[in-house]
mmCIF file of C-alpha atoms in Angstrom:
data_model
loop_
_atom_site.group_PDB
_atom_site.id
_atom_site.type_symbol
_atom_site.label_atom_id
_atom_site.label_comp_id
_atom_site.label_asym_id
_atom_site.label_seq_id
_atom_site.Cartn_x
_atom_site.Cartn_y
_atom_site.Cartn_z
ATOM 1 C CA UNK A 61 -24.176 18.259 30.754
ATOM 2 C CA UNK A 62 -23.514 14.354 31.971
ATOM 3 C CA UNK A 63 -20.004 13.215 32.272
ATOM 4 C CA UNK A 64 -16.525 14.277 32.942
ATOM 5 C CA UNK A 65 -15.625 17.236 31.164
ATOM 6 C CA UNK A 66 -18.612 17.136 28.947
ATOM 7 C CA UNK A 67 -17.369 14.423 27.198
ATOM 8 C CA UNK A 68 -19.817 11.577 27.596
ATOM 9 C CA UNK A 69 -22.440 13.593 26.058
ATOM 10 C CA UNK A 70 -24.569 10.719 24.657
ATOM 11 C CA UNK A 71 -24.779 12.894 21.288
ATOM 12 C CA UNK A 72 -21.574 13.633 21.117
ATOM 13 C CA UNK A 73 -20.660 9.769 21.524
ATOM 14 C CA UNK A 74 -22.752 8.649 19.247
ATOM 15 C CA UNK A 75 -21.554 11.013 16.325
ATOM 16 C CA UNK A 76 -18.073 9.991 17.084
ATOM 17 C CA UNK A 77 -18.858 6.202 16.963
ATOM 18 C CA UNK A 78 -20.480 7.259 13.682
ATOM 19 C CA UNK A 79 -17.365 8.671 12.831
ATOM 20 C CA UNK A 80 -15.494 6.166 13.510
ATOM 21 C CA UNK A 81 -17.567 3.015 11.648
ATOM 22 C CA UNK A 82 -17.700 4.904 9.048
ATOM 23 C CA UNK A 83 -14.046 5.313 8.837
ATOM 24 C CA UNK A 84 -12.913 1.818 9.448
ATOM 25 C CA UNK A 85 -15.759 -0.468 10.160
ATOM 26 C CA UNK A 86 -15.546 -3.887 8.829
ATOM 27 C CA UNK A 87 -11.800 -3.133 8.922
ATOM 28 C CA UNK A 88 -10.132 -6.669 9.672
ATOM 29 C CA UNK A 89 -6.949 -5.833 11.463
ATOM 30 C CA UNK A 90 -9.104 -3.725 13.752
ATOM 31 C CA UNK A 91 -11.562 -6.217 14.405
ATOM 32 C CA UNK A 92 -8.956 -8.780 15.011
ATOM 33 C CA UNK A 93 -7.406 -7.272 18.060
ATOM 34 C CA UNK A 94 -10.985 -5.703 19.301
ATOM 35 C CA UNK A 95 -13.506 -7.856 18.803
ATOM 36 C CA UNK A 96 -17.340 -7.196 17.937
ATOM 37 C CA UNK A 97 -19.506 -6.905 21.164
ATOM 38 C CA UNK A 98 -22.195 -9.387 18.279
ATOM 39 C CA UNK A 99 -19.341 -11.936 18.458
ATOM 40 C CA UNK A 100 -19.015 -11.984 21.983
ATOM 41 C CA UNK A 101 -22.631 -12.082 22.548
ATOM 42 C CA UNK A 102 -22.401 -14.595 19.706
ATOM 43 C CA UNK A 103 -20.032 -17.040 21.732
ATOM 44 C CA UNK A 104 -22.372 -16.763 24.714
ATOM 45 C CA UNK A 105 -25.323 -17.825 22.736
ATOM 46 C CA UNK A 106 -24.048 -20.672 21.361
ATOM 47 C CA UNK A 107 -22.820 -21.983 24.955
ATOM 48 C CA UNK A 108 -26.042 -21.420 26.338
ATOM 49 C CA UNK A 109 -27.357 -23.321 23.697
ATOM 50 C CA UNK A 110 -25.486 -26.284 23.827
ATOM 51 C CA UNK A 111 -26.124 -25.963 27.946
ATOM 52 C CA UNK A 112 -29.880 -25.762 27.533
ATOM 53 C CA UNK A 113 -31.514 -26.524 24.291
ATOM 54 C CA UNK A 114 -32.010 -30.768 24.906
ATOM 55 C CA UNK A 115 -33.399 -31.923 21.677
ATOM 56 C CA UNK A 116 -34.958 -34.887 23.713
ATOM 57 C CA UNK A 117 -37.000 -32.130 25.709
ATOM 58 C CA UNK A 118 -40.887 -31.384 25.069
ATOM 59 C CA UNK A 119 -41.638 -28.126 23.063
ATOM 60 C CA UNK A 120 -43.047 -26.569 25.573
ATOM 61 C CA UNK A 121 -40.296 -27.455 27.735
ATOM 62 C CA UNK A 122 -37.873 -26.193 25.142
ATOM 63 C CA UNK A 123 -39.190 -23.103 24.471
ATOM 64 C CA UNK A 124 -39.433 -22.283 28.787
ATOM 65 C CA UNK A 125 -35.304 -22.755 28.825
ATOM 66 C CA UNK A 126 -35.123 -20.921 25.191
ATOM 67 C CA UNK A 127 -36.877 -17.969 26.703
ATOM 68 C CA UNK A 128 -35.001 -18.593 30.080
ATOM 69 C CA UNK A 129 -31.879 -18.331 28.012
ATOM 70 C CA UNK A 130 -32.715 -15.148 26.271
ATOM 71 C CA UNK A 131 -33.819 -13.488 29.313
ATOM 72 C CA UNK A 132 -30.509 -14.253 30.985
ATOM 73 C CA UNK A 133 -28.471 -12.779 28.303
ATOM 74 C CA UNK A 134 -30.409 -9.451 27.974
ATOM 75 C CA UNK A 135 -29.710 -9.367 31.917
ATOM 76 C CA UNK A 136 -25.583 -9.795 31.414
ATOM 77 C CA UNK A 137 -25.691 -7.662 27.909
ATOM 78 C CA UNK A 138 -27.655 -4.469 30.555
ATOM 79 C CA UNK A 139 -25.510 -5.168 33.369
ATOM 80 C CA UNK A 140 -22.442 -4.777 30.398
ATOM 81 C CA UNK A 141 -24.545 -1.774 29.136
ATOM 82 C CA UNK A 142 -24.943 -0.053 32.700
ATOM 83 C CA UNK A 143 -21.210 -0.642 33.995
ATOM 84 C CA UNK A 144 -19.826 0.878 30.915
ATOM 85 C CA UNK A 145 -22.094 3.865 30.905
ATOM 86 C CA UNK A 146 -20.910 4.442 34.807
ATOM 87 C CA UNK A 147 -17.518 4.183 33.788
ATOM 88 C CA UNK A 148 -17.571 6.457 31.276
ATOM 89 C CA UNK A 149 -19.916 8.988 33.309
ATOM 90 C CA UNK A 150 -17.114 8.800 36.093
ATOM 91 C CA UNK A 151 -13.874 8.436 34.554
ATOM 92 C CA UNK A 152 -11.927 11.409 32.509
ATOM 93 C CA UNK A 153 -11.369 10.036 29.300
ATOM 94 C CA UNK A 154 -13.169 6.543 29.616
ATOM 95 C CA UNK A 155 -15.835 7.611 27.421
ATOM 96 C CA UNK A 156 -13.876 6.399 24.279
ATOM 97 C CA UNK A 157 -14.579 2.405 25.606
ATOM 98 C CA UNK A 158 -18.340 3.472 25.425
ATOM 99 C CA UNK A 159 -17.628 4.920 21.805
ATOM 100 C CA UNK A 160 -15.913 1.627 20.655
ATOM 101 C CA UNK A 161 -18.234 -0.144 21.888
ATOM 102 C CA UNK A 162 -21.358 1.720 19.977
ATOM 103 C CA UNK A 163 -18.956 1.620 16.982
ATOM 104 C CA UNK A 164 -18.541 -2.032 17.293
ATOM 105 C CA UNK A 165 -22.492 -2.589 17.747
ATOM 106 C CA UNK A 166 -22.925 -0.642 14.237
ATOM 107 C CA UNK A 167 -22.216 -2.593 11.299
ATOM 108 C CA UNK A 168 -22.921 -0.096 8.166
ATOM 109 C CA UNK A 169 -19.573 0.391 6.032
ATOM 110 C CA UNK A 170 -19.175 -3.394 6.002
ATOM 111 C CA UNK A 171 -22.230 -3.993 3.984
ATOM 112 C CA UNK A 172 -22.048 -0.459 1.964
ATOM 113 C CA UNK A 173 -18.590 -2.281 0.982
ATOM 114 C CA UNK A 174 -20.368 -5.658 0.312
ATOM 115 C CA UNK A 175 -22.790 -3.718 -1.986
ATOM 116 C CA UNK A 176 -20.972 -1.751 -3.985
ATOM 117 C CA UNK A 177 -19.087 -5.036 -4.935
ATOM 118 C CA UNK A 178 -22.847 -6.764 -5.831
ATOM 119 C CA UNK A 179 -23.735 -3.754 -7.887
ATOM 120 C CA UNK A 180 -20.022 -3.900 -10.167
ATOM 121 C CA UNK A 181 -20.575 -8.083 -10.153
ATOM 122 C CA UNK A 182 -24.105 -7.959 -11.192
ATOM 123 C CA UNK A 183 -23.340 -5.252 -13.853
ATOM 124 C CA UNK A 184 -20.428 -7.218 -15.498
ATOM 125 C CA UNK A 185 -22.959 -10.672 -14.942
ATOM 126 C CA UNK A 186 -20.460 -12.268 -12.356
ATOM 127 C CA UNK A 187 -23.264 -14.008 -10.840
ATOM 128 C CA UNK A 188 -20.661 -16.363 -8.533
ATOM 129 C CA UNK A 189 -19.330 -12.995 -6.922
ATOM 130 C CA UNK A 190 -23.053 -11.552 -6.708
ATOM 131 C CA UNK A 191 -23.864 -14.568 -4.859
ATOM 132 C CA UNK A 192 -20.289 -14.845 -2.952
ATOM 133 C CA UNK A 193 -20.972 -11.668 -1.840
ATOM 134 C CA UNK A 194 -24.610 -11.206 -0.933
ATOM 135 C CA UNK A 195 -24.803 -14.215 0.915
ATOM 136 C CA UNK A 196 -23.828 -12.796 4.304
ATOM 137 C CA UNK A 197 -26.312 -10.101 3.993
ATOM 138 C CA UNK A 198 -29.021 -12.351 3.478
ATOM 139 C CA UNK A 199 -27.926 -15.453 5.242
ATOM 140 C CA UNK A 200 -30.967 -15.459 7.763
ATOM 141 C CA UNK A 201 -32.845 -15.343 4.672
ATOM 142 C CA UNK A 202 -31.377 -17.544 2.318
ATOM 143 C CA UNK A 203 -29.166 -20.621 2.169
ATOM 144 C CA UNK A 204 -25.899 -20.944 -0.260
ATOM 145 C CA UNK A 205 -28.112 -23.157 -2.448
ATOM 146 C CA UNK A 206 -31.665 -21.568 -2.727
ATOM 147 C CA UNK A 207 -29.048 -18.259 -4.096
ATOM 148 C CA UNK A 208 -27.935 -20.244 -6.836
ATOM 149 C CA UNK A 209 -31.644 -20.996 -8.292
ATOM 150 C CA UNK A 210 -32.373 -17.276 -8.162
ATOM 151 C CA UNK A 211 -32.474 -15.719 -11.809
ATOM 152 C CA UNK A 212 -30.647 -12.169 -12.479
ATOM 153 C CA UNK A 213 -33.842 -9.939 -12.091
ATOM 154 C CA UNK A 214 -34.374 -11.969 -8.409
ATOM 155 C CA UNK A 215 -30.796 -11.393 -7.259
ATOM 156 C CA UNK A 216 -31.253 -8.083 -7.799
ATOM 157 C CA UNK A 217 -34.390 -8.059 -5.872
ATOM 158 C CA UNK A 218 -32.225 -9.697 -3.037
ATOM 159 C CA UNK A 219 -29.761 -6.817 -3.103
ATOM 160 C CA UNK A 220 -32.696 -4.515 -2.319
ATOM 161 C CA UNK A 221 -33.595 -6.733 0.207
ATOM 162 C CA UNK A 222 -30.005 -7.054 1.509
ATOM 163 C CA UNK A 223 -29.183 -3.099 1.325
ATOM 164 C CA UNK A 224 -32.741 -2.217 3.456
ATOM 165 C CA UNK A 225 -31.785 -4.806 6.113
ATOM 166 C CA UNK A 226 -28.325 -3.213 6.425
ATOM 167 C CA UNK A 227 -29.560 0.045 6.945
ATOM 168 C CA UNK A 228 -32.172 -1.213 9.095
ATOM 169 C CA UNK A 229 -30.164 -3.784 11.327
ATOM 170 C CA UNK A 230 -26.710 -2.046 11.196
ATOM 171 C CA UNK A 231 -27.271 1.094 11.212
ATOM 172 C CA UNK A 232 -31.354 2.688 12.475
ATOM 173 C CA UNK A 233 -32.048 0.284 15.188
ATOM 174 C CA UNK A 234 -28.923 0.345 17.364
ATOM 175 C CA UNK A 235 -28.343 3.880 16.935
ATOM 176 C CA UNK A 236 -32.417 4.342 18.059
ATOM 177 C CA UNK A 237 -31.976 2.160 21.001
ATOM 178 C CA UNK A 238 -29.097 3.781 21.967
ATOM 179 C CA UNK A 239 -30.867 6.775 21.287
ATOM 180 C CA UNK A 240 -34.007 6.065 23.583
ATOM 181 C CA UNK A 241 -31.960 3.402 26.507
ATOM 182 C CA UNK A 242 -28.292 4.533 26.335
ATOM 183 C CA UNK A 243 -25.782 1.562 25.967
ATOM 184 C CA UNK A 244 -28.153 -1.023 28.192
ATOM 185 C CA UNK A 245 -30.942 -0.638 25.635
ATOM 186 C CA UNK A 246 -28.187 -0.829 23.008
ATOM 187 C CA UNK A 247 -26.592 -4.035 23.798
ATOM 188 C CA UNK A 248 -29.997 -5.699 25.245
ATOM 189 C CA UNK A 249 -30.876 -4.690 21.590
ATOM 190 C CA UNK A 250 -27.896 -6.560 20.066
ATOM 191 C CA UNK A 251 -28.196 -9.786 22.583
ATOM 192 C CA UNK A 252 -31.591 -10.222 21.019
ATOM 193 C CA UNK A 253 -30.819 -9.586 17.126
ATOM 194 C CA UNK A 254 -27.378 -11.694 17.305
ATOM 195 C CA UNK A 255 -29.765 -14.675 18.955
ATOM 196 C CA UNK A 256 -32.295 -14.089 16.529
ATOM 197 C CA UNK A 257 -29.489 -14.172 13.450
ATOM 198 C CA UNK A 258 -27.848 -17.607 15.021
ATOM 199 C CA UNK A 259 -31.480 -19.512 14.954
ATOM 200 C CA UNK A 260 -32.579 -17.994 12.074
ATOM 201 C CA UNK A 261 -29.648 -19.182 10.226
ATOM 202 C CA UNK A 262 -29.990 -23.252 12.252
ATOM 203 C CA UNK A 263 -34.085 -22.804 11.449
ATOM 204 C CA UNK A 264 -32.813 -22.905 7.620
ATOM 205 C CA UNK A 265 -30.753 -25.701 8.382
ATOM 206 C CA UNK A 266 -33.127 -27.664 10.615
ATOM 207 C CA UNK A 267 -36.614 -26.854 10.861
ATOM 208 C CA UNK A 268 -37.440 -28.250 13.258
ATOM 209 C CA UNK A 269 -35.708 -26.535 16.182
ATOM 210 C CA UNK A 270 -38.119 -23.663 16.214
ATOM 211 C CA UNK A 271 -39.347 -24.094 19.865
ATOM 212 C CA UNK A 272 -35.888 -22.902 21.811
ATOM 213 C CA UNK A 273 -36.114 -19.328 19.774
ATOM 214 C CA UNK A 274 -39.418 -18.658 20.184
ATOM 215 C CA UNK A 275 -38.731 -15.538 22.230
ATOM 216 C CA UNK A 276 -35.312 -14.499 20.332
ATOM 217 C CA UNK A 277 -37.967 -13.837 17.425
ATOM 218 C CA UNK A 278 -40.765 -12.257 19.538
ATOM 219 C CA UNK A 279 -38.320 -10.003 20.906
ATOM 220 C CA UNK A 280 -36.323 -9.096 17.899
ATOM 221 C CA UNK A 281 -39.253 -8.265 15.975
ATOM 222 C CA UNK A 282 -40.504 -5.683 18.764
ATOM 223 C CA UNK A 283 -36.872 -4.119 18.852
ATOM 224 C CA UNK A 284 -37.120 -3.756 14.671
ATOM 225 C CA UNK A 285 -40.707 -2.603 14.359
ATOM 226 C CA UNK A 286 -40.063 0.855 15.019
ATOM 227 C CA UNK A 287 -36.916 1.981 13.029
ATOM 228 C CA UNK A 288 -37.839 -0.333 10.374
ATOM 229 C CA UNK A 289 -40.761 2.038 10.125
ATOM 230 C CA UNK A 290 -39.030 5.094 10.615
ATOM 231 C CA UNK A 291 -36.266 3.414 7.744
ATOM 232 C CA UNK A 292 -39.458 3.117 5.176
ATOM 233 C CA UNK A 293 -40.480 6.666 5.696
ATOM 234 C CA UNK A 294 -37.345 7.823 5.575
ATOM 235 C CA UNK A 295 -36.989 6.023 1.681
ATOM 236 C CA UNK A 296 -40.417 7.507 0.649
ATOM 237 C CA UNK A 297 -38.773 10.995 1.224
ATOM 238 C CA UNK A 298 -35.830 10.165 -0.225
ATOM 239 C CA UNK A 299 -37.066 9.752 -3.411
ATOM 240 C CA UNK A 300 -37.834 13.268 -3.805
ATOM 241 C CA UNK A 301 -34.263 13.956 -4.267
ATOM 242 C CA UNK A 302 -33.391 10.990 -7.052
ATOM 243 C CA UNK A 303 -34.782 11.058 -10.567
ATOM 244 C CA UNK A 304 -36.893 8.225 -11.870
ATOM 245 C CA UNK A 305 -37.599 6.974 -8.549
ATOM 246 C CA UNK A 306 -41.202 6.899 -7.932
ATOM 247 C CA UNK A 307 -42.739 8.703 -4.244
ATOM 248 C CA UNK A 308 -45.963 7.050 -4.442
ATOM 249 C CA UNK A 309 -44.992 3.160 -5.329
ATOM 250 C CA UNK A 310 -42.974 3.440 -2.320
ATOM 251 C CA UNK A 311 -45.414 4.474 0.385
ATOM 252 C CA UNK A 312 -48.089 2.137 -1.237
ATOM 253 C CA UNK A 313 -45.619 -0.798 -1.212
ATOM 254 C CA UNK A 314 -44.481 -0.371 1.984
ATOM 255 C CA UNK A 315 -47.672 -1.710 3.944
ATOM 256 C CA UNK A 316 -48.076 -4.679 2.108
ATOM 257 C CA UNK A 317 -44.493 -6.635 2.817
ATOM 258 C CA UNK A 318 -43.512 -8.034 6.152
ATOM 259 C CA UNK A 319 -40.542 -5.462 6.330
ATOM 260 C CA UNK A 320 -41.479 -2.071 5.429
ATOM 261 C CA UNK A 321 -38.585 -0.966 4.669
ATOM 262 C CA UNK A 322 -37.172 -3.330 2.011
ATOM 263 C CA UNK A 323 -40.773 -3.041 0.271
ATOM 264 C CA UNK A 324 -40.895 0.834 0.320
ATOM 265 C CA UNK A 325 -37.484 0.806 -1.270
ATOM 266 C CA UNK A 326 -38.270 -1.497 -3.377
ATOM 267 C CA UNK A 327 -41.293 0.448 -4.548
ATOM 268 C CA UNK A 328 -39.079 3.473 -4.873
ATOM 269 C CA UNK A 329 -37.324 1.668 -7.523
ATOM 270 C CA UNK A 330 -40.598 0.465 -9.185
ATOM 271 C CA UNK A 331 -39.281 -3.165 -9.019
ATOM 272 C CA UNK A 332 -41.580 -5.346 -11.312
ATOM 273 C CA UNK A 333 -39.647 -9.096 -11.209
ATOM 274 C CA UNK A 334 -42.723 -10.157 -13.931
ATOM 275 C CA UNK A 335 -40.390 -7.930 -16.673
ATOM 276 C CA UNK A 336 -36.527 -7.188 -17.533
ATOM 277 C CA UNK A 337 -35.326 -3.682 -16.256
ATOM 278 C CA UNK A 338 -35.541 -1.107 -18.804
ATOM 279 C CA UNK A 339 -32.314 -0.202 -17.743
ATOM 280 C CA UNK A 340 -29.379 -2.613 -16.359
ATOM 281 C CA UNK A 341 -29.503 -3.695 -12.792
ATOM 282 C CA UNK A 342 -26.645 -2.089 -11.826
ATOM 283 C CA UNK A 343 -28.387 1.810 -12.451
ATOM 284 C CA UNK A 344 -31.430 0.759 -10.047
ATOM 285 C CA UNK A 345 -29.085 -0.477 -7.538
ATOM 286 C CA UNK A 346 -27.332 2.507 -7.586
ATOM 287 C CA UNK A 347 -30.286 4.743 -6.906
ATOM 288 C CA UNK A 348 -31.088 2.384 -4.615
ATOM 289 C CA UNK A 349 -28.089 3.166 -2.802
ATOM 290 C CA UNK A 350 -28.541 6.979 -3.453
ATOM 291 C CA UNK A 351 -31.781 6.926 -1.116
ATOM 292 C CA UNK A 352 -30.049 5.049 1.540
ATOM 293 C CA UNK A 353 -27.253 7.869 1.745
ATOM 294 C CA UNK A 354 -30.275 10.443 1.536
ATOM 295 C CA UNK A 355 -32.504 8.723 4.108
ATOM 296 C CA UNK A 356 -29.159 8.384 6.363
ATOM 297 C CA UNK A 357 -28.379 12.081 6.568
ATOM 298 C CA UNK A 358 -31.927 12.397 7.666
ATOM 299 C CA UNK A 359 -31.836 9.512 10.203
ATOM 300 C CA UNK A 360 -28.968 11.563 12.061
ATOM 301 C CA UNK A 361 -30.935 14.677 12.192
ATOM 302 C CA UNK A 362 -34.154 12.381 13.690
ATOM 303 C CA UNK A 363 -31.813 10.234 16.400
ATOM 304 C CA UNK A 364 -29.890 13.884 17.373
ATOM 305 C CA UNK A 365 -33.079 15.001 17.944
ATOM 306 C CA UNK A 366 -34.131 11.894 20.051
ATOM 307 C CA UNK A 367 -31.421 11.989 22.331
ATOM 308 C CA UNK A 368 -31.833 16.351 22.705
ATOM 309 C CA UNK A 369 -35.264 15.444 23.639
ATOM 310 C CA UNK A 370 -34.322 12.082 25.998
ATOM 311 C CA UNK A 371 -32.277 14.846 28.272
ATOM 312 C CA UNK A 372 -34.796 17.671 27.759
ATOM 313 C CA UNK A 373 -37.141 16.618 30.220
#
C-alpha cells in the first residue's frame, strides 16, 4: 500500500477530498485564506497572456506562442502535481495538502448550491435571480445580455445545460484524471480547462482573438471527451430510478448534441422548448437534479474501481 502509514492511498484521498467539498466547498471564508489551485492557475494565465498574446502578431504566429503558453503551464501545473504527490508519499501526515488540493480542484457543492437557488427563482418567476444566478455556470456559454433575451422555457433549458456541465467539469473529469494520472494528470487537467474557461469567456467578448487558444480548446476537449461520455451514460441509467423520466429519449438524444451529457439529460427530461411544460419548471429541474445525485453515487463506484484497477497491475 503507497505512502506513509497507508495514508496516501490514492482512494482513500480521493474519498476524503470528496468528503470534504462536499462539506464546505464553495465555502467563502475557507476559500479566502486557501485559495483555489483554478485561481492560481487562473493568475498565471492571464500573465502569460498579457506576456505573449501581441495582438499586432500574425495568426499563425499567435497561435505558435498560444500553444507555447499552454504547453508551459501544463509543464509547471505536473511539476506542482509530481512534488506534491512525493511529499505526501514521503511525509507522515502530508497527505492532507494532496487532499486539499483535490478538494480545491473539485467544484460540485458550489453549483448544487447555485441550482437549487435557480430551481426556487424559476418556480416563484424571479427571472433576475434565475439569471443572477445561472450566469456563472454558463458564462463560457453565454454573456449577461444574450441571458436576458432567453424566454422561461429556454432558461430552463440553460439550467439543464448548466447542472450537466457542473457535474461534468466539477465533479467526473477531475476526479477521472486523478483517477487514471494521480495529481499531475489532475492539475495538467485543470491548467487546460481554467485556460479554456478564461478565452472562452474573452472569445464572447472579442471574437476575434481565437488564434492564441487554439490549443487551450484542442486540449480541453480531449480531457472532457471521456467523462462527458461516461456522465451521459451514467444519466441514461439514472432514469431507471426517477418516475416520468424517459430511458430511451436520453440515450437517443445524447449522440446528436455537441456535449453528450447535457443532451442525454436533457432527453431524460423529455425537454421539448417548441411547447410549455406540462408541469412547472421547477418539478423537471428537480428530477433533473435527482439523476445527477443517482448518476453520482454510481460515478464513485466507477472512479473506486479505476484507481483499484490503476494499482492492480
Amino acid at each position: 500500500m503507497p505512502g506513509v502509514y497507508g495514508s496516501a492511498e490514492p482512494l482513500f484521498l480521493l474519498l476524503f477530498a470528496l468528503g470534504i467539498e462536499a462539506l464546505y466547498g464553495g465555502v467563502f471564508f475557507l476559500e479566502k485564506w486557501s485559495p483555489k489551485p483554478r485561481r492560481l492557475l487562473a493568475g498565471i494565465i492571464v500573465r502569460f497572456d498579457r506576456l505573449l498574446n501581441e495582438s499586432s502578431s500574425s495568426p499563425v504566429i499567435t497561435a505558435v506562442t498560444g500553444g507555447l503558453s499552454c504547453i508551459l503551464l501544463i509543464t509547471l501545473a505536473v511539476i506542482a502535481g509530481f512534488g506534491i504527490s512525493l511529499i505526501s508519499l514521503n511525509a507522515p501526515f502530508l497527505w492532507l495538502i494532496e487532499v486539499f488540493v483535490i478538494a480545491f480542484c473539485l467544484d460540485y457543492r458550489n453549483q448544487q448550491v447555485r441550482m437549487r437557488k435557480v430551481r426556487k427563482a424559476l418556480a416563484l418567476k424571479s427571472y433576475i435571480t434565475v439569471r443572477g444566478e445561472l450566469y456563472p455556470l454558463v458564462s463560457s456559454l453565454f454573456r449577461p445580455r444574450d441571458l436576458e433575451k432567453l424566454s422561461e422555457s429556454q432558461l430552463a433549458a440553460a439550467c439543464v445545460g448548466g447542472m450537466a456541465r457542473g457535474f461534468v467539469e466539477g465533479f467526473i473529469t477531475p476526479a477521472f484524471w486523478y483517477a487514471l494520472l494521480g495529481l499531475p494528470g489532475l492539475l495538467a487537467q485543470q491548467a487546460v480547462f481554467q485556460g479554456a474557461q478564461f478565452y472562452k469567456q474573452r472569445y464572447l467578448q472579442a471574437p476575434q482573438e481565437k488564434h492564441f487558444s487554439q490549443m487551450y480548446f484542442v486540449l480541453e476537449r480531449i480531457f472532457v471527451v471521456v467523462p462527458d461520455a461516461l456522465a451521459a451514460l451514467m444519466f441514461i441509467f439514472s432514469t431507471i430510478f426517477i418516475p416520468k423520466t424517459s430511458f430511451s429519449q436520453a440515450f437517443l438524444r445524447c449522440w446528436r448534441g455537441k456535449h453528450m451529457a447535457d443532451a442525454a439529460l436533457g432527453g431524460a427530461l423529455q425537454l421539448d422548448l417548441s411547447r410549455p411544460s406540462e408541469t412547472n419548471w421547477r418539478q423537471e429541474l428537480e428530477r433533473g437534479n435527482m439523476i445527477v445525485l443517482i448518476a453520482g453515487i454510481m460515478a464513485i463506484g466507477l472512479i473506486a474501481s479505476a484507481i483499484l484497477a490503476r494499482f492492480a497491475f
